[in-house]
Amino acid sequence: MKSVVTGGAGFIGSHLTERLLDAGDDVVVLDNLSTGASRNLESIVDHPRLTLRRGDILDAAAVADACDGADRIFHLAAAVGVNVIVDHPLDSMRTNIHGTETVLEAARVAGAKLLLTSTSEVYGKNTADALAEDSDRILGSPLKSRWTYAAAKGIDEAFAHAYWQQFGLEVAIVRLFNTVGPRQTGRYGMVVPNLIGQALRGAPMTVFGDGAQTRCFSYVTDVVPAIIAIAEHPDAYGQAFNLGGAQEVSILNLAKRIKQLLGSQSEIVLVPYEAAYATGFEDMRRRVPDNSRAHSLVGFKPATSLDDIILNVAASMQSALIPPAARVMAPGA
Ligand code: UDP
């Protein structure tokens, strides 16, 4: 089986690539290394069934070339992270809209199945108790950059659905809710690596707004097998599936728990949104998934607790900070 992973050098893409290689696939990673990094693939870089291609999803020839002969394509390449979207709205929209259309077309030409990764952002400001896949979307003004990500991903889903309707493309969509885990960087704004990094350094832990906004964090190794199972299930085509964590937590309580679990001396500071982001930034107060559709189709159950997520991410960040030589020395030292 030949699988293509766009964005395979990214945080989630690298975990997915490892899993596909373990399952026996030949895997082609197509990544422009913008927010992804080759070090994410360091444990598998010499794998005989892995091909790495540095290329952009806006380059139709590079995409077609990578997808030639593919059985299935996992499309994860995207402009992600609030900082990237707000600072580079035009490039982000081009990548997220035109890039996805390019990948859909390459899948059609190759006769490959496609798994499109979308996001819980598509629900926008809907604060329902549990967001189901057909819940309404409540988005702010398209003139506020933050909403361009949700708008672009919504268009991607509509494109995918139209390819399924019009060409019979076997395409399934997953909406990821705040997936976290080792290799995610805080550089583009993601809260879990940001707060854990600050706690480990003893730096102030920055909680934006009043900290009462909530999220349900899911662990990457719970989510990746579900992505593959959905991609493999014929009943998934033409549909979207939420994949999110089970435990709702406010960002202030998240910061407190991180501080406590890591025994950090950091102080927790509330930073007004205007200081943290560009003017006019709007946050989501609440985002809770209804995972029942993915549970009934492929048995998805987010198993990793928030405490384990925090401890695992902290351990991986600490080991990345220690130079390899020191790492070898450490156990006997
Ligand atoms: N956030 C925070 N401190 C940070 C980074 C983010 O308080 O250092 C907040 C952010 O404003 C949002 C939540 O944490 O309310 C989740 O942010 P993230 O960017 O990780 O994900 P998203 O907003 O896409 O859910």
Short mmCIF file of C-alpha atoms and ligand atoms in Angstrom, two decimals:
data_model
loop_
_atom_site.label_atom_id
_atom_site.label_comp_id
_atom_site.label_asym_id
_atom_site.label_seq_id
_atom_site.Cartn_x
_atom_site.Cartn_y
_atom_site.Cartn_z
CA MET A 1 0.00 0.00 0.00
CA LYS A 2 1.37 3.40 -0.96
CA SER A 3 0.34 6.25 1.32
CA VAL A 4 1.12 9.93 0.86
CA VAL A 5 1.17 12.22 3.89
CA THR A 6 1.11 15.92 3.08
CA GLY A 7 2.49 17.76 6.07
CA GLY A 8 4.19 14.55 7.16
CA ALA A 9 7.05 16.43 8.85
CA GLY A 10 4.62 18.31 11.07
CA PHE A 11 3.60 17.44 14.60
CA ILE A 12 0.61 15.18 13.83
CA GLY A 13 1.90 14.18 10.38
CA SER A 14 5.13 12.74 11.79
CA HIS A 15 3.25 10.55 14.28
CA LEU A 16 0.94 9.40 11.48
CA THR A 17 3.89 8.62 9.20
CA GLU A 18 5.51 6.47 11.90
CA ARG A 19 2.29 4.55 12.40
CA LEU A 20 1.79 3.93 8.65
CA LEU A 21 5.36 2.63 8.33
CA ASP A 22 4.72 0.32 11.30
CA ALA A 23 1.62 -0.96 9.49
CA GLY A 24 3.77 -1.88 6.46
CA ASP A 25 2.93 0.98 4.07
CA ASP A 26 5.30 2.65 1.65
CA VAL A 27 5.03 6.29 2.69
CA VAL A 28 5.78 9.44 0.75
CA VAL A 29 5.98 12.57 2.89
CA LEU A 30 5.37 15.85 1.09
CA ASP A 31 6.24 18.83 3.27
CA ASN A 32 7.58 22.33 2.66
CA LEU A 33 9.15 22.40 6.14
CA SER A 34 7.48 25.71 6.98
CA THR A 35 6.03 24.81 10.38
CA GLY A 36 7.13 21.16 10.08
CA ALA A 37 10.73 20.13 10.68
CA SER A 38 12.97 17.27 9.55
CA ARG A 39 13.90 16.58 13.17
CA ASN A 40 10.30 15.36 13.68
CA LEU A 41 11.21 12.45 11.41
CA GLU A 42 14.66 11.80 12.86
CA SER A 43 13.76 8.33 14.19
CA ILE A 44 12.56 7.14 10.76
CA VAL A 45 14.60 9.18 8.30
CA ASP A 46 16.54 6.12 7.08
CA HIS A 47 13.50 3.86 6.88
CA PRO A 48 13.61 1.93 3.59
CA ARG A 49 9.88 2.44 2.92
CA LEU A 50 9.95 6.21 3.55
CA THR A 51 10.44 8.81 0.83
CA LEU A 52 10.81 12.45 1.85
CA ARG A 53 9.96 15.14 -0.65
CA ARG A 54 10.39 18.78 0.15
CA GLY A 55 7.59 20.51 -1.74
CA ASP A 56 4.64 22.81 -1.44
CA ILE A 57 0.99 21.84 -1.82
CA LEU A 58 0.53 24.94 -3.99
CA ASP A 59 2.91 23.34 -6.53
CA ALA A 60 0.51 21.19 -8.58
CA ALA A 61 3.33 19.31 -10.35
CA ALA A 62 5.04 18.40 -7.06
CA VAL A 63 1.73 17.23 -5.58
CA ALA A 64 0.83 15.18 -8.66
CA ASP A 65 4.29 13.64 -8.70
CA ALA A 66 4.14 12.66 -5.02
CA CYS A 67 0.63 11.22 -5.44
CA ASP A 68 1.38 9.24 -8.60
CA GLY A 69 0.52 5.58 -7.92
CA ALA A 70 -0.78 6.33 -4.40
CA ASP A 71 -3.53 4.19 -2.87
CA ARG A 72 -4.38 6.76 -0.26
CA ILE A 73 -3.49 10.30 0.68
CA PHE A 74 -3.60 11.84 4.14
CA HIS A 75 -3.84 15.59 3.70
CA LEU A 76 -2.46 17.33 6.77
CA ALA A 77 -0.40 20.12 5.19
CA ALA A 78 -1.89 23.48 6.16
CA ALA A 79 -1.07 26.85 7.59
CA VAL A 80 -1.86 26.30 11.29
CA GLY A 81 -1.53 28.10 14.60
CA VAL A 82 -3.25 31.31 15.56
CA ASN A 83 -0.01 33.31 15.20
CA VAL A 84 0.60 32.11 11.63
CA ILE A 85 -3.00 32.78 10.57
CA VAL A 86 -3.16 36.26 12.11
CA ASP A 87 0.32 37.35 10.95
CA HIS A 88 0.11 35.88 7.40
CA PRO A 89 -3.56 35.81 6.41
CA LEU A 90 -3.04 35.85 2.64
CA ASP A 91 -0.47 33.05 2.48
CA SER A 92 -2.52 31.05 4.97
CA MET A 93 -5.70 31.32 2.90
CA ARG A 94 -3.86 30.44 -0.30
CA THR A 95 -2.27 27.38 1.28
CA ASN A 96 -5.44 26.24 2.99
CA ILE A 97 -7.83 26.77 0.07
CA HIS A 98 -5.82 26.41 -3.17
CA GLY A 99 -3.45 23.86 -1.64
CA THR A 100 -6.33 21.61 -0.64
CA GLU A 101 -7.97 21.90 -4.03
CA THR A 102 -4.65 20.87 -5.59
CA VAL A 103 -4.45 17.81 -3.36
CA LEU A 104 -8.08 16.84 -4.08
CA GLU A 105 -7.44 17.04 -7.79
CA ALA A 106 -4.26 14.96 -7.49
CA ALA A 107 -6.22 12.32 -5.55
CA ARG A 108 -8.87 12.22 -8.28
CA VAL A 109 -6.28 11.85 -11.03
CA ALA A 110 -4.38 9.16 -9.11
CA GLY A 111 -7.62 7.32 -8.20
CA ALA A 112 -6.50 7.45 -4.56
CA LYS A 113 -8.61 7.63 -1.41
CA LEU A 114 -8.26 10.82 0.58
CA LEU A 115 -8.40 11.72 4.25
CA LEU A 116 -8.77 15.47 4.82
CA THR A 117 -7.87 16.89 8.21
CA SER A 118 -10.09 19.77 9.23
CA THR A 119 -10.55 21.47 12.55
CA SER A 120 -12.94 22.23 15.40
CA GLU A 121 -12.40 25.88 14.46
CA VAL A 122 -15.08 25.38 11.82
CA TYR A 123 -17.69 25.56 14.64
CA GLY A 124 -16.44 29.02 15.55
CA LYS A 125 -18.17 30.58 18.54
CA ASN A 126 -20.76 27.85 19.01
CA THR A 127 -20.51 27.03 22.74
CA ALA A 128 -22.87 24.02 22.73
CA ASP A 129 -22.49 21.37 25.42
CA ALA A 130 -21.18 19.00 22.80
CA LEU A 131 -20.57 19.96 19.19
CA ALA A 132 -21.88 17.35 16.76
CA GLU A 133 -20.74 17.25 13.15
CA ASP A 134 -23.91 18.93 11.88
CA SER A 135 -23.90 21.66 14.55
CA ASP A 136 -24.18 25.21 13.29
CA ARG A 137 -21.11 27.28 12.63
CA ILE A 138 -20.97 30.72 14.28
CA LEU A 139 -18.16 32.74 12.78
CA GLY A 140 -17.10 36.34 13.32
CA SER A 141 -16.44 38.86 10.59
CA PRO A 142 -14.35 37.64 7.64
CA LEU A 143 -12.38 40.88 8.08
CA LYS A 144 -10.97 39.53 11.33
CA SER A 145 -8.01 37.35 10.39
CA ARG A 146 -8.71 34.74 13.04
CA TRP A 147 -11.89 33.65 11.25
CA THR A 148 -10.15 33.16 7.91
CA TYR A 149 -8.82 29.82 9.16
CA ALA A 150 -12.32 28.54 9.98
CA ALA A 151 -13.61 29.97 6.70
CA ALA A 152 -10.84 28.33 4.65
CA LYS A 153 -11.22 24.96 6.35
CA GLY A 154 -14.99 25.13 5.82
CA ILE A 155 -14.38 25.69 2.11
CA ASP A 156 -11.94 22.75 2.10
CA GLU A 157 -14.62 20.50 3.53
CA ALA A 158 -17.13 21.74 0.96
CA PHE A 159 -14.60 21.10 -1.81
CA ALA A 160 -14.00 17.59 -0.54
CA HIS A 161 -17.70 16.91 -0.31
CA ALA A 162 -18.24 18.19 -3.85
CA TYR A 163 -15.44 15.91 -5.15
CA TRP A 164 -17.19 13.00 -3.46
CA GLN A 165 -20.58 13.97 -4.91
CA GLN A 166 -19.40 14.85 -8.39
CA PHE A 167 -16.51 12.44 -9.01
CA GLY A 168 -17.15 9.73 -6.43
CA LEU A 169 -13.81 10.54 -4.78
CA GLU A 170 -13.53 8.38 -1.67
CA VAL A 171 -12.85 11.16 0.80
CA ALA A 172 -13.41 11.34 4.56
CA ILE A 173 -12.94 14.36 6.81
CA VAL A 174 -11.75 14.52 10.42
CA ARG A 175 -12.20 17.61 12.59
CA LEU A 176 -9.41 17.72 15.13
CA PHE A 177 -9.99 19.40 18.52
CA ASN A 178 -6.80 20.75 20.12
CA THR A 179 -4.59 17.74 19.50
CA VAL A 180 -1.45 17.87 21.64
CA GLY A 181 1.59 15.71 22.31
CA PRO A 182 5.34 15.38 21.83
CA ARG A 183 6.84 17.44 18.95
CA GLN A 184 4.15 20.11 19.02
CA THR A 185 5.86 23.45 19.30
CA GLY A 186 4.57 26.47 21.19
CA ARG A 187 6.12 28.76 18.57
CA TYR A 188 2.87 29.26 16.69
CA GLY A 189 0.75 29.93 19.76
CA MET A 190 -0.43 26.50 20.91
CA VAL A 191 -1.20 26.71 24.58
CA VAL A 192 -0.07 23.34 25.97
CA PRO A 193 3.57 23.41 24.77
CA ASN A 194 3.68 27.15 25.54
CA LEU A 195 2.59 26.80 29.17
CA ILE A 196 4.66 23.66 29.78
CA GLY A 197 7.77 25.32 28.28
CA GLN A 198 7.22 28.37 30.51
CA ALA A 199 6.70 26.18 33.58
CA LEU A 200 9.88 24.22 32.88
CA ARG A 201 11.92 27.41 32.42
CA GLY A 202 10.45 29.06 35.52
CA ALA A 203 9.13 31.85 33.27
CA PRO A 204 5.74 33.53 33.78
CA MET A 205 2.93 31.31 32.50
CA THR A 206 0.82 33.42 30.17
CA VAL A 207 -2.93 32.81 30.37
CA PHE A 208 -4.77 34.96 27.85
CA GLY A 209 -7.98 36.81 28.70
CA ASP A 210 -9.65 35.76 31.96
CA GLY A 211 -8.58 32.12 31.56
CA ALA A 212 -12.20 30.90 31.83
CA GLN A 213 -12.26 29.80 28.17
CA THR A 214 -12.27 26.00 27.91
CA ARG A 215 -10.88 23.34 25.59
CA CYS A 216 -10.81 19.50 25.46
CA PHE A 217 -7.24 18.45 24.69
CA SER A 218 -6.71 15.15 22.93
CA TYR A 219 -3.49 13.17 22.79
CA VAL A 220 -1.86 12.59 19.44
CA THR A 221 -1.43 8.83 19.87
CA ASP A 222 -5.15 8.48 20.64
CA VAL A 223 -6.09 10.48 17.56
CA VAL A 224 -3.72 9.05 14.93
CA PRO A 225 -5.07 5.45 14.98
CA ALA A 226 -8.60 6.87 14.64
CA ILE A 227 -7.52 8.94 11.62
CA ILE A 228 -6.24 5.78 9.94
CA ALA A 229 -9.30 3.72 10.90
CA ILE A 230 -11.63 6.38 9.49
CA ALA A 231 -9.57 6.57 6.28
CA GLU A 232 -9.98 2.82 5.90
CA HIS A 233 -13.72 2.65 6.56
CA PRO A 234 -15.93 2.77 3.45
CA ASP A 235 -18.86 4.21 5.43
CA ALA A 236 -16.74 7.26 6.23
CA TYR A 237 -16.67 8.67 2.71
CA GLY A 238 -18.52 11.93 2.22
CA GLN A 239 -18.72 12.48 5.99
CA ALA A 240 -16.92 14.44 8.71
CA PHE A 241 -15.90 13.06 12.11
CA ASN A 242 -15.02 14.93 15.30
CA LEU A 243 -11.92 13.69 17.11
CA GLY A 244 -11.45 15.43 20.46
CA GLY A 245 -10.53 14.92 24.08
CA ALA A 246 -12.93 13.86 26.82
CA GLN A 247 -12.01 16.30 29.58
CA GLU A 248 -13.09 19.94 29.42
CA VAL A 249 -10.68 22.26 31.19
CA SER A 250 -10.40 26.02 31.50
CA ILE A 251 -7.07 27.49 30.42
CA LEU A 252 -6.51 28.92 33.92
CA ASN A 253 -7.05 25.48 35.49
CA LEU A 254 -4.80 23.96 32.84
CA ALA A 255 -2.03 26.38 33.83
CA LYS A 256 -2.56 25.61 37.53
CA ARG A 257 -2.43 21.85 36.90
CA ILE A 258 0.74 22.14 34.81
CA LYS A 259 2.40 24.23 37.52
CA GLN A 260 1.40 21.77 40.22
CA LEU A 261 2.30 18.57 38.35
CA LEU A 262 5.70 19.91 37.29
CA GLY A 263 6.43 21.50 40.69
CA SER A 264 7.14 24.78 38.90
CA GLN A 265 7.88 28.07 40.68
CA SER A 266 6.48 30.03 37.72
CA GLU A 267 3.82 32.60 38.42
CA ILE A 268 0.61 32.47 36.38
CA VAL A 269 -0.18 35.82 34.77
CA LEU A 270 -3.35 36.90 33.01
CA VAL A 271 -2.49 38.65 29.73
CA PRO A 272 -5.22 40.73 28.05
CA TYR A 273 -6.08 39.53 24.54
CA GLU A 274 -5.08 42.92 23.09
CA ALA A 275 -1.55 42.38 24.40
CA ALA A 276 -1.36 38.74 23.27
CA TYR A 277 -2.79 39.03 19.77
CA ALA A 278 -3.55 41.64 17.14
CA THR A 279 -6.29 44.17 17.85
CA GLY A 280 -9.82 42.89 17.46
CA PHE A 281 -8.86 39.28 18.17
CA GLU A 282 -11.78 37.11 19.22
CA ASP A 283 -11.29 33.90 21.15
CA MET A 284 -13.60 30.92 21.50
CA ARG A 285 -15.05 30.64 24.97
CA ARG A 286 -15.72 26.95 24.81
CA ARG A 287 -15.13 24.02 22.50
CA VAL A 288 -16.42 20.57 23.46
CA PRO A 289 -16.67 17.68 20.99
CA ASP A 290 -19.37 15.09 20.60
CA ASN A 291 -17.23 12.12 19.56
CA SER A 292 -20.10 9.67 19.20
CA ARG A 293 -19.96 9.41 15.41
CA ALA A 294 -16.27 8.40 15.42
CA HIS A 295 -16.93 6.14 18.39
CA SER A 296 -19.70 4.24 16.61
CA LEU A 297 -17.78 3.90 13.35
CA VAL A 298 -14.28 3.03 14.55
CA GLY A 299 -14.55 2.79 18.36
CA PHE A 300 -12.71 6.09 18.97
CA LYS A 301 -12.20 6.68 22.68
CA PRO A 302 -9.72 9.31 23.90
CA ALA A 303 -7.93 7.32 26.59
CA THR A 304 -5.07 9.54 27.77
CA SER A 305 -5.87 11.70 30.80
CA LEU A 306 -4.97 15.39 30.98
CA ASP A 307 -2.39 14.65 33.68
CA ASP A 308 -0.69 12.03 31.52
CA ILE A 309 -0.75 14.40 28.55
CA ILE A 310 0.98 17.09 30.63
CA LEU A 311 3.59 14.69 32.03
CA ASN A 312 4.36 13.11 28.64
CA VAL A 313 4.69 16.46 26.87
CA ALA A 314 6.89 17.82 29.67
CA ALA A 315 9.12 14.72 29.52
CA SER A 316 9.52 15.00 25.76
CA MET A 317 10.32 18.72 25.98
CA GLN A 318 12.91 18.06 28.65
CA SER A 319 14.59 15.31 26.67
CA ALA A 320 14.70 17.55 23.59
CA LEU A 321 16.50 20.20 25.66
CA ILE A 322 19.24 17.80 26.79
CA PRO A 323 22.01 17.41 24.19
CA PRO A 324 22.28 13.80 22.85
CA ALA A 325 25.68 13.20 24.52
CA ALA A 326 24.31 14.20 27.91
CA ARG A 327 21.28 12.00 27.32
CA VAL A 328 23.51 8.98 26.90
CA MET A 329 25.45 9.87 30.03
CA ALA A 330 22.43 10.59 32.21
CA PRO A 331 21.38 7.11 33.46
CA GLY A 332 24.82 6.19 34.79
CA ALA A 333 25.78 9.66 35.98
N1 UDP B 1 -3.66 30.64 25.20
C1 UDP B 1 -3.17 31.09 26.41
N2 UDP B 1 -1.81 31.21 26.57
C2 UDP B 1 -0.93 30.90 25.58
C3 UDP B 1 -1.44 30.43 24.34
C4 UDP B 1 -2.82 30.31 24.18
O1 UDP B 1 -3.93 31.39 27.34
O2 UDP B 1 0.29 31.03 25.80
C5 UDP B 1 -5.12 30.45 25.07
C6 UDP B 1 -5.75 30.93 23.78
O3 UDP B 1 -6.08 32.30 23.84
C7 UDP B 1 -6.98 30.04 23.70
C8 UDP B 1 -6.49 28.72 24.30
O4 UDP B 1 -5.35 29.05 25.09
O5 UDP B 1 -8.01 30.52 24.50
C9 UDP B 1 -6.11 27.67 23.26
O6 UDP B 1 -5.21 28.27 22.37
P1 UDP B 1 -4.53 27.47 21.16
O7 UDP B 1 -3.91 28.50 20.27
O8 UDP B 1 -3.67 26.39 21.71
O9 UDP B 1 -5.74 26.75 20.43
P2 UDP B 1 -7.13 27.29 19.85
O10 UDP B 1 -7.31 28.71 20.21
O11 UDP B 1 -7.02 27.06 18.39
O12 UDP B 1 -8.13 26.42 20.51
#
